[in-house]
């Protein structure tokens, strides 16, 4: 049998393998998926994981649970030699090894783009994976606990300051959801006040949410500012050393939590360690039918889709236009990849990828959202309900849909859970320090307050 190797288990890779299992006859081909994570992250749920509206594990779709016939390899493809139909896989443990294939599907995905700004690598947290969203939420909750024991001052102000860098969809959605969580938390901390919260959104361009038109983008800025946030447009992060944020506008402030959502960069493996054709941005050159190569020179037995492929956007009607790297395209490209690969195995002609946008919808916090489809713009609660409705239908498998709906219904009755589990990031700390004596600090002066009359 032929071996179909899927590089990456993200959106495009997961759907390619999932649909191949459904369409291939048992003796027609075997499917192998290589990914370092045992799950596919449903990224549109990350802002809600960050706010505690969705459980972290419900935003992660298990590969082994859903890909029952495929062989799953836990590792990272670090090089592709298509001329010899082999890849080099680096597993989590042990030396790298070569893996052969007959057909390759490259859906490795993009990586978080870093700009070499001082302090970002040491201080910032990304928002591309489940563990990052969980860490952001736990960091905020822990900061509230710490701030509640302090007197007003610089340290308390720093603990209650949050900075998001990047005004795209993931940044704005995460910012809005975390702001909603922080605002609701104030009620549980009588020691703190709403005026002490500082939320900063930094965007280098003159607008946020480039996926929507100017008017809705300005509405989102006004909505966030009415809720107490600061939106810094035409501003770049210059430094974040030791949590001290310096902007190109000259503004400076200390921030305990810095979230980096500037955008994606080409996958290093695709850009530098493959003999497949790439463009000047380091993206795979892909035809409209998702085969690697050009119309005149297709690469045999090589396919690609998702964030690391420059797929022509036939729906745009502009020569040279490529599909934007988002979930709508990745899911549909994965499904078409499976159909086209099966079609070519059976001697049929593959179809071209054409997808007209279904519109854009974003959550801005509990009960707040925005939706735009061409000239139609809906804001507020209706848009927020549309966001939830669309994504509960889009998340793969009925099992995940039901789990997410159950969490939402419970939260509607009892509210969001506000317990921080930051200690799980160092699970052996309690064991290591058990029984160790704790030296008390020097005793401060004791001030005895007169009892107030009843």
Short mmCIF file of C-alpha atoms in Angstrom, two decimals, residues 28 34 39 46 87 137 157 216 222 229 234 247 264 296 325 343 361 451:
data_model
loop_
_atom_site.label_atom_id
_atom_site.label_comp_id
_atom_site.label_asym_id
_atom_site.label_seq_id
_atom_site.Cartn_x
_atom_site.Cartn_y
_atom_site.Cartn_z
CA UNK A 28 -5.85 1.63 -0.76
CA UNK A 34 3.60 13.41 12.55
CA UNK A 39 -4.03 17.01 19.95
CA UNK A 46 -8.43 30.05 23.14
CA UNK A 87 11.59 13.10 5.96
CA UNK A 137 -5.49 33.13 32.88
CA UNK A 157 -0.29 48.84 40.04
CA UNK A 216 -16.53 48.41 12.70
CA UNK A 222 -14.56 52.82 21.28
CA UNK A 229 -8.98 49.90 28.29
CA UNK A 234 0.42 53.72 15.57
CA UNK A 247 6.38 52.24 23.49
CA UNK A 264 2.79 34.41 12.33
CA UNK A 296 3.19 24.46 -15.51
CA UNK A 325 -4.10 32.17 7.25
CA UNK A 343 -9.45 11.44 -6.51
CA UNK A 361 -17.14 37.24 13.84
CA UNK A 451 -12.34 49.33 68.72
#
